[in-house]
Amino acid sequence: RGRAFATVRTPQAADGSFWQAGLRSERLDTLGEFTRTHTVYAGQGLRRENTESFVSLQYQTEYAQLDQSGGERTTDHRDALTLGWAWRRRELDSRVAPRRGWTFSSQVSGSVRGIGSAPTFGRLYARTMRFWPVAGDGWLPRGVLIGLAESGWVITGSRLDIPSQNLFRAGGAQSVRGYRYLSLGLREGEAIVGGRVLALGSLEYQFPVQGAWWGATFVDAGKVVDTPAQWRPAVGYGVGVRWRSPIGPVNLDVAWADRDRRLRAHFSVGYSF
């Protein structure tokens, strides 16, 4: 994966508003799907205390190749002009190492066929995390219980011609652990591609071991499908080590993928709010 981008924004006004525009070019090659996506966007944001929002208009053009049986590759070109709104709120006692509080983020976007886009679609997405401190006076030792829920839905008749960044894939660190990165999607030929429906959840318990070192145990479940009726969760569970560094937790996890019947290790830094 490679990414290059440039962004320019105005100073924040007294009411918390600002204007922002940018360019982004991204290349992704994974599990039989190769995409090169170019994006240009502009919009207005608003930041007030723990809440942020951003309204934007963006244009994406994407070149994609998919592996097929027999070693062949199909090619496709996708365009979308989307109007979007993103909203996020954080209520945490610390953004580096939270032990109490919650976060919530949501996105709504869409495009209309013939207005810079091949398809017409609407996209809904939401993600929330909750942190509960545990005093350690019961059967659980002192620590932090962390819950995660994530969902998304692309409303359209077909996912064909929609740039891949508007679809969903899951798997890997900070998603469903135990599975390969972005491996929970839809099979098309020999490739794994994004789907229209995402639903996943996670529950993790962290407890102190020594100084800045913490242990963790967790269970994750989720899947990406094309329709809600197809959803059958892939489950991963395991244990991990956390080093609470000055820039956030450094995470090393070992997880068992119930569907793949395989053990995998995952490394990540910080939380994905």
Coordinates of C-alpha atoms in Angstrom, one line a residue:
R1 CA 0.0 0.0 0.0
G2 CA 1.3 3.4 -0.9
R3 CA -0.2 6.8 -0.5
A4 CA 0.7 10.4 -1.4
F5 CA -1.4 13.4 -0.5
A6 CA -1.4 17.2 -0.1
T7 CA -3.8 19.3 1.9
V8 CA -4.4 23.0 2.4
R9 CA -6.8 24.5 5.0
T10 CA -7.7 28.0 6.3
P11 CA -7.1 29.0 9.9
Q12 CA -9.9 28.1 12.2
A13 CA -12.4 31.0 12.7
A14 CA -13.8 32.1 16.0
D15 CA -16.8 29.9 15.6
G16 CA -14.6 26.8 14.9
S17 CA -15.2 26.7 11.2
F18 CA -12.6 26.2 8.5
W19 CA -12.2 25.4 4.8
Q20 CA -10.1 22.6 3.5
A21 CA -9.1 21.1 0.2
G22 CA -6.7 18.4 -1.0
L23 CA -5.5 15.8 -3.4
R24 CA -4.7 12.1 -2.7
S25 CA -3.3 9.3 -4.7
E26 CA -3.4 5.7 -3.3
R27 CA -2.2 2.3 -4.6
L28 CA -3.4 -0.9 -3.0
D29 CA -2.4 -4.4 -4.0
T30 CA -3.9 -7.2 -1.8
L31 CA -5.5 -10.6 -2.1
G32 CA -5.9 -10.5 -5.9
E33 CA -7.2 -6.9 -6.2
F34 CA -5.0 -4.1 -7.4
T35 CA -6.4 -0.5 -7.4
R36 CA -4.9 2.9 -8.1
T37 CA -7.2 5.7 -6.9
H38 CA -6.9 9.5 -7.3
T39 CA -9.1 11.8 -5.3
V40 CA -9.7 15.6 -5.2
Y41 CA -11.9 17.1 -2.6
A42 CA -13.0 20.4 -1.0
G43 CA -15.2 21.2 2.0
Q44 CA -16.0 23.1 5.2
G45 CA -15.3 21.7 8.7
L46 CA -16.5 22.7 12.1
R47 CA -14.6 22.0 15.4
R48 CA -16.1 22.7 18.8
E49 CA -14.7 21.2 22.0
N50 CA -15.0 17.4 21.6
T51 CA -17.1 17.4 18.4
E52 CA -15.9 17.7 14.7
S53 CA -17.9 17.7 11.5
F54 CA -17.0 18.1 7.8
V55 CA -19.1 18.6 4.7
S56 CA -17.3 17.9 1.4
L57 CA -17.6 17.3 -2.3
Q58 CA -15.0 14.8 -3.7
Y59 CA -14.3 13.3 -7.1
Q60 CA -12.6 9.8 -7.3
T61 CA -11.3 8.1 -10.4
E62 CA -10.0 4.5 -9.9
Y63 CA -8.2 2.0 -12.1
A64 CA -8.7 -1.6 -10.9
Q65 CA -7.4 -5.1 -11.8
L66 CA -8.8 -8.4 -10.5
D67 CA -7.1 -11.8 -10.6
Q68 CA -9.2 -14.4 -12.5
S69 CA -8.8 -18.2 -12.8
G70 CA -6.0 -19.3 -15.2
G71 CA -3.8 -16.4 -14.3
E72 CA -5.8 -13.8 -16.2
R73 CA -6.6 -10.3 -15.0
T74 CA -9.7 -8.2 -15.7
T75 CA -9.5 -4.4 -15.7
D76 CA -12.0 -1.8 -14.8
H77 CA -12.3 2.0 -14.5
R78 CA -14.6 3.6 -12.0
D79 CA -15.6 7.2 -11.3
A80 CA -17.7 8.9 -8.6
L81 CA -18.6 12.4 -7.6
T82 CA -19.9 12.3 -4.0
L83 CA -21.3 14.7 -1.6
G84 CA -20.6 13.7 2.0
W85 CA -21.0 14.6 5.7
A86 CA -18.8 13.3 8.5
W87 CA -19.4 13.8 12.2
R88 CA -17.3 12.7 15.2
R89 CA -17.5 13.1 19.0
R90 CA -15.0 12.0 21.7
E91 CA -15.7 12.0 25.4
L92 CA -12.5 10.4 26.8
D93 CA -10.4 10.9 29.9
S94 CA -7.3 10.6 27.7
R95 CA -6.8 10.4 24.0
V96 CA -3.5 8.6 24.4
A97 CA -4.4 5.9 26.9
P98 CA -8.2 6.2 27.7
R99 CA -9.7 4.2 30.5
R100 CA -13.1 5.9 30.7
G101 CA -15.4 7.4 28.0
W102 CA -16.7 6.8 24.5
T103 CA -16.2 7.9 20.9
F104 CA -18.7 7.9 18.0
S105 CA -18.1 8.7 14.3
S106 CA -20.5 8.6 11.4
Q107 CA -20.5 9.3 7.7
V108 CA -23.2 9.9 5.1
S109 CA -22.4 10.2 1.4
G110 CA -23.9 9.6 -2.0
S111 CA -23.6 10.1 -5.8
V112 CA -26.0 10.5 -8.7
R113 CA -25.5 8.7 -12.0
G114 CA -24.6 11.1 -14.8
I115 CA -23.3 13.8 -12.5
G116 CA -19.7 12.8 -12.5
S117 CA -20.5 9.3 -11.6
A118 CA -21.3 6.0 -13.3
P119 CA -23.5 4.6 -10.5
T120 CA -26.1 6.1 -8.1
F121 CA -25.5 5.1 -4.5
G122 CA -25.9 6.2 -0.9
R123 CA -23.4 5.2 1.8
L124 CA -24.0 5.0 5.6
Y125 CA -21.3 4.3 8.1
A126 CA -20.9 4.4 11.9
R127 CA -18.3 3.3 14.5
T128 CA -18.4 3.6 18.3
M129 CA -16.0 2.6 21.1
R130 CA -16.6 2.5 24.8
F131 CA -14.1 2.3 27.7
W132 CA -15.2 1.1 31.1
P133 CA -12.7 1.1 34.1
V134 CA -12.9 -2.0 36.3
A135 CA -12.0 -1.4 39.9
G136 CA -10.9 -5.0 40.5
D137 CA -13.0 -5.7 43.6
G138 CA -14.9 -8.6 41.9
W139 CA -13.8 -11.6 39.9
L140 CA -12.1 -9.5 37.3
P141 CA -8.7 -7.9 38.2
R142 CA -8.2 -4.1 37.9
G143 CA -8.3 -3.0 34.3
V144 CA -10.2 -1.6 31.4
L145 CA -13.0 -3.2 29.4
I146 CA -13.3 -2.0 25.8
G147 CA -16.2 -2.5 23.4
L148 CA -16.3 -1.7 19.7
A149 CA -19.2 -1.7 17.2
E150 CA -18.9 -0.9 13.5
S151 CA -21.5 -1.0 10.7
G152 CA -21.9 0.2 7.2
W153 CA -24.3 0.0 4.3
V154 CA -24.0 1.0 0.6
I155 CA -27.5 1.5 -0.7
T156 CA -27.5 0.7 -4.4
G157 CA -28.7 -2.0 -6.8
S158 CA -25.2 -3.2 -7.6
R159 CA -21.7 -2.6 -6.3
L160 CA -20.3 -2.7 -9.8
D161 CA -18.6 0.6 -11.0
I162 CA -18.4 1.9 -7.4
P163 CA -14.8 2.9 -6.4
S164 CA -13.5 0.4 -3.9
Q165 CA -13.0 3.0 -1.2
N166 CA -16.7 3.5 -0.9
L167 CA -17.2 -0.2 -0.2
F168 CA -16.3 -2.2 2.9
R169 CA -13.7 -4.8 3.8
A170 CA -12.6 -6.1 7.2
G171 CA -10.0 -8.3 8.8
G172 CA -6.6 -7.8 10.5
A173 CA -5.4 -5.5 13.4
Q174 CA -8.1 -3.2 14.8
S175 CA -10.7 -5.1 12.9
V176 CA -11.4 -8.9 13.2
R177 CA -8.1 -10.3 14.5
G178 CA -7.0 -13.7 13.5
Y179 CA -7.8 -13.0 9.8
R180 CA -5.6 -11.6 7.1
Y181 CA -5.7 -7.9 6.4
L182 CA -8.8 -7.0 4.4
S183 CA -9.5 -10.7 3.8
L184 CA -13.2 -10.5 5.0
G185 CA -14.9 -9.4 1.8
L186 CA -16.5 -10.9 -1.3
R187 CA -14.8 -13.3 -3.7
E188 CA -14.8 -12.2 -7.3
G189 CA -12.7 -14.6 -9.5
E190 CA -9.5 -15.2 -7.5
A191 CA -9.7 -11.8 -5.8
I192 CA -11.3 -10.5 -2.5
V193 CA -13.2 -7.3 -3.1
G194 CA -15.3 -4.9 -1.1
G195 CA -19.0 -5.5 -0.3
R196 CA -22.0 -3.3 0.5
V197 CA -22.8 -4.4 4.1
L198 CA -20.4 -4.3 7.0
A199 CA -21.2 -5.4 10.6
L200 CA -18.6 -6.2 13.3
G201 CA -18.1 -6.0 17.1
S202 CA -15.3 -6.6 19.5
L203 CA -14.9 -6.9 23.3
E204 CA -11.4 -6.6 24.9
Y205 CA -10.2 -6.7 28.5
Q206 CA -6.9 -5.0 29.4
F207 CA -5.2 -5.5 32.8
P208 CA -1.9 -4.2 34.2
V209 CA 1.1 -6.6 34.4
Q210 CA 4.2 -4.5 35.3
G211 CA 4.7 -0.7 35.0
A212 CA 3.7 0.4 31.5
W213 CA 3.1 -3.2 30.4
W214 CA -0.4 -4.5 30.2
G215 CA -2.0 -7.8 29.1
A216 CA -5.2 -8.2 27.0
T217 CA -7.7 -10.9 26.1
F218 CA -10.3 -10.3 23.4
V219 CA -13.0 -11.7 21.0
D220 CA -13.9 -10.2 17.6
A221 CA -16.7 -11.0 15.3
G222 CA -17.7 -9.6 11.9
K223 CA -18.2 -10.0 8.2
V224 CA -18.7 -8.1 4.9
V225 CA -21.5 -9.2 2.6
D226 CA -23.6 -7.9 -0.2
T227 CA -27.0 -8.2 1.6
P228 CA -27.9 -8.3 5.3
A229 CA -29.4 -11.8 4.9
Q230 CA -26.0 -13.2 3.9
W231 CA -24.3 -12.1 7.2
R232 CA -22.6 -14.9 9.1
P233 CA -19.9 -13.6 11.5
A234 CA -16.3 -14.7 11.3
V235 CA -15.0 -15.0 14.8
G236 CA -11.5 -14.4 16.1
Y237 CA -10.2 -14.5 19.7
G238 CA -6.9 -14.4 21.5
V239 CA -4.5 -12.7 23.8
G240 CA -2.2 -9.7 23.5
V241 CA 0.5 -7.5 25.1
R242 CA 0.2 -3.7 25.4
W243 CA 3.0 -1.2 26.0
R244 CA 1.6 2.1 27.1
S245 CA 4.1 4.4 25.3
P246 CA 4.0 8.2 25.4
I247 CA 2.3 8.3 21.9
G248 CA -0.3 5.6 22.7
P249 CA -0.4 1.8 23.2
V250 CA 1.8 -0.4 21.1
N251 CA -0.2 -3.6 20.6
L252 CA 1.0 -7.1 19.8
D253 CA -1.9 -9.7 19.5
V254 CA -2.0 -13.4 18.8
A255 CA -5.5 -14.5 17.6
W256 CA -7.2 -17.7 16.4
A257 CA -9.4 -17.4 13.3
D258 CA -12.4 -19.7 13.9
R259 CA -13.3 -19.8 10.2
D260 CA -9.7 -20.3 8.9
R261 CA -8.7 -22.6 11.7
R262 CA -5.4 -20.7 11.9
L263 CA -3.3 -18.6 14.4
R264 CA -2.1 -15.2 13.3
A265 CA -0.1 -12.4 14.9
H266 CA -1.1 -8.7 14.6
F267 CA 0.8 -5.5 15.4
S268 CA -0.6 -2.0 15.7
V269 CA 0.0 1.4 17.4
G270 CA -2.7 3.4 19.2
Y271 CA -6.5 3.3 18.8
S272 CA -8.5 3.8 15.6
F273 CA -11.1 6.4 16.7

